[in-house]
Amino acid sequence: MTKYFILNVVLNFAIAFLVYSAVVSFQSGNQLVLFAAVALLVVLVYLKVVLLKIVKKNAKEKASSTGSKPVKKK
């Protein structure tokens, strides 16, 4: 779980940096950097969604292996 936590933190910083660079490049009129930042942003958001699915699956497997029931949100 530690590697997933570290990967999540790195993804959050990368997403924040790309959002900032996209805003700055839009304000300066640099279209090439803007399109590159948006493309990388889409990829990183996809990777974050996949990471969250993996963590949820692992948590569910761990809860079922210990015999306790996973908590359901209402």
Backbone as JSON, one array per atom type, in Angstrom:
{
  "sequence": "MTKYFILNVVLNFAIAFLVYSAVVSFQSGNQLVLFAAVALLVVLVYLKVVLLKIVKKNAKEKASSTGSKPVKKK",
  "N": [[0.81, -1.2, 0.0], [2.07, 1.17, 0.5], [3.53, 1.9, -1.76], [1.48, 2.54, -3.5], [0.42, 4.77, -2.24], [2.56, 6.58, -2.42], [2.76, 6.76, -5.21], [0.28, 7.92, -5.74], [0.62, 10.44, -4.54], [2.67, 11.49, -6.12], [1.37, 11.53, -8.61], [-0.64, 13.41, -8.03], [0.89, 15.77, -7.63], [2.02, 15.99, -10.19], [-0.27, 16.34, -11.78], [-1.21, 18.77, -10.76], [0.94, 20.44, -11.46], [0.81, 20.27, -14.27], [-1.7, 21.39, -14.76], [-1.21, 24.0, -13.9], [0.85, 24.71, -15.71], [-0.56, 24.55, -18.1], [-2.42, 26.61, -17.79], [-0.72, 28.87, -17.62], [0.58, 28.71, -20.11], [-1.61, 29.08, -21.78], [-2.31, 31.7, -21.15], [-0.05, 33.03, -22.07], [-0.18, 32.49, -24.72], [1.04, 30.35, -25.96], [0.53, 27.8, -27.88], [1.48, 25.23, -28.48], [2.7, 24.18, -26.15], [0.48, 24.28, -24.52], [-1.28, 22.38, -25.71], [0.27, 20.07, -25.41], [0.42, 19.94, -22.61], [-2.27, 19.56, -21.95], [-2.74, 17.09, -23.19], [-0.98, 15.4, -21.76], [-2.11, 15.75, -19.27], [-4.59, 14.5, -19.53], [-3.74, 11.84, -19.79], [-2.52, 11.42, -17.27], [-4.67, 11.77, -15.52], [-6.22, 9.6, -16.3], [-4.48, 7.53, -15.48], [-4.57, 7.96, -12.73], [-7.23, 7.32, -12.16], [-7.2, 4.6, -12.78], [-5.37, 3.74, -10.85], [-6.85, 4.27, -8.51], [-8.92, 2.41, -8.83], [-7.47, 0.03, -8.63], [-6.54, 0.19, -5.98], [-8.95, 0.17, -4.61], [-9.88, -2.39, -5.3], [-7.89, -3.99, -4.13], [-8.26, -3.32, -1.43], [-10.8, -4.35, -1.03], [-10.32, -7.07, -1.45], [-8.55, -7.56, 0.65], [-10.19, -7.05, 2.84], [-12.07, -9.08, 2.53], [-10.49, -11.32, 2.86], [-9.73, -11.21, 5.52], [-12.05, -11.64, 6.76], [-13.76, -9.7, 7.63], [-16.42, -7.41, 6.94], [-16.65, -5.21, 4.12], [-17.02, -1.68, 4.4], [-19.97, -0.08, 3.55], [-21.01, 2.79, 1.81], [-23.67, 5.04, 2.41]],
  "CA": [[0.0, 0.0, 0.0], [2.93, 2.35, 0.55], [3.89, 2.31, -3.12], [0.3, 3.19, -4.07], [0.33, 6.09, -1.63], [3.6, 7.42, -3.03], [2.36, 6.99, -6.6], [-0.82, 8.87, -5.71], [1.17, 11.77, -4.24], [3.4, 11.93, -7.32], [0.36, 11.86, -9.62], [-1.28, 14.67, -7.64], [1.82, 16.86, -7.93], [2.16, 16.11, -11.64], [-1.51, 16.9, -12.29], [-1.23, 20.18, -10.37], [1.93, 21.13, -12.28], [0.32, 20.36, -15.64], [-2.78, 22.38, -14.79], [-0.57, 25.31, -13.82], [1.56, 25.0, -16.96], [-1.56, 24.78, -19.14], [-2.97, 27.96, -17.59], [0.31, 29.85, -17.97], [0.79, 28.69, -21.56], [-2.79, 29.69, -22.4], [-2.21, 33.15, -20.96], [1.03, 33.57, -22.89], [-0.49, 32.23, -26.12], [1.87, 29.27, -26.48], [-0.41, 26.73, -28.14], [2.14, 23.92, -28.48], [2.84, 23.75, -24.75], [-0.88, 24.08, -24.01], [-1.79, 21.09, -26.19], [1.06, 19.01, -24.77], [0.03, 19.85, -21.21], [-3.61, 18.97, -21.88], [-2.62, 15.67, -23.54], [-0.39, 14.71, -20.61], [-3.08, 15.82, -18.18], [-5.57, 13.43, -19.77], [-3.08, 10.57, -19.49], [-2.3, 11.3, -15.83], [-5.97, 11.57, -14.87], [-6.56, 8.2, -16.56], [-3.66, 6.7, -14.6], [-5.07, 8.12, -11.37], [-8.47, 6.54, -12.06], [-6.8, 3.19, -12.75], [-4.77, 3.52, -9.53], [-7.93, 4.21, -7.52], [-9.6, 1.13, -9.0], [-6.6, -1.02, -8.09], [-6.53, 0.3, -4.52], [-10.27, -0.27, -4.14], [-9.93, -3.84, -5.45], [-7.01, -4.57, -3.1], [-8.9, -3.14, -0.12], [-11.91, -5.28, -0.96], [-9.74, -8.41, -1.28], [-7.99, -7.65, 2.0], [-11.31, -7.12, 3.77], [-12.71, -10.38, 2.43], [-9.59, -12.35, 3.35], [-9.69, -11.17, 6.97], [-13.36, -12.05, 7.27], [-14.61, -8.57, 7.96], [-17.2, -6.91, 5.82], [-16.29, -3.85, 3.74], [-17.99, -0.66, 4.8], [-20.7, 0.49, 2.43], [-21.47, 4.16, 2.01], [-25.1, 5.2, 2.15]],
  "C": [[0.86, 1.26, 0.0], [3.28, 2.83, -0.85], [2.7, 2.97, -3.81], [0.12, 4.6, -3.52], [1.34, 7.05, -2.25], [3.25, 7.74, -4.48], [1.21, 7.99, -6.68], [-0.32, 10.29, -5.45], [1.9, 12.32, -5.47], [2.41, 12.32, -8.43], [-0.34, 13.18, -9.29], [-0.39, 15.87, -7.95], [1.95, 17.07, -9.44], [0.9, 16.73, -12.26], [-1.58, 18.39, -11.96], [-0.24, 20.99, -11.22], [1.44, 21.29, -13.71], [-0.84, 21.34, -15.77], [-2.19, 23.78, -14.76], [0.13, 25.66, -15.13], [0.58, 25.23, -18.11], [-2.16, 26.18, -19.02], [-1.97, 29.02, -18.02], [0.54, 29.88, -19.48], [-0.41, 29.25, -22.31], [-2.72, 31.2, -22.3], [-1.13, 33.77, -21.83], [0.8, 33.31, -24.38], [0.36, 31.15, -26.75], [1.02, 28.02, -26.66], [0.22, 25.34, -28.08], [2.27, 23.36, -27.07], [1.46, 23.47, -24.15], [-1.42, 22.72, -24.44], [-1.03, 19.91, -25.58], [0.65, 18.83, -23.32], [-1.35, 19.21, -21.07], [-3.55, 17.47, -22.2], [-2.03, 14.87, -22.37], [-1.33, 14.7, -19.42], [-4.14, 14.73, -18.33], [-4.98, 12.07, -19.41], [-2.92, 10.38, -17.98], [-3.61, 11.13, -15.07], [-6.44, 10.14, -15.1], [-5.77, 7.28, -15.64], [-4.12, 6.79, -13.15], [-6.36, 7.33, -11.17], [-8.15, 5.05, -11.98], [-6.2, 2.85, -11.39], [-5.86, 3.41, -8.46], [-8.72, 2.91, -7.63], [-8.78, -0.01, -8.42], [-6.61, -1.0, -6.57], [-7.87, -0.17, -3.96], [-10.39, -1.79, -4.21], [-9.08, -4.53, -4.39], [-7.62, -4.45, -1.71], [-10.05, -4.12, 0.05], [-11.42, -6.71, -0.76], [-9.19, -8.6, 0.13], [-9.09, -7.77, 3.04], [-11.97, -8.49, 3.72], [-11.8, -11.5, 2.95], [-9.51, -12.36, 4.88], [-11.03, -11.56, 7.59], [-14.26, -10.9, 7.65], [-15.31, -8.07, 6.71], [-16.72, -5.51, 5.46], [-17.39, -2.89, 4.1], [-18.63, -0.09, 3.54], [-21.16, 1.9, 2.78], [-22.94, 4.23, 1.66], [-25.35, 6.38, 1.25]]
}
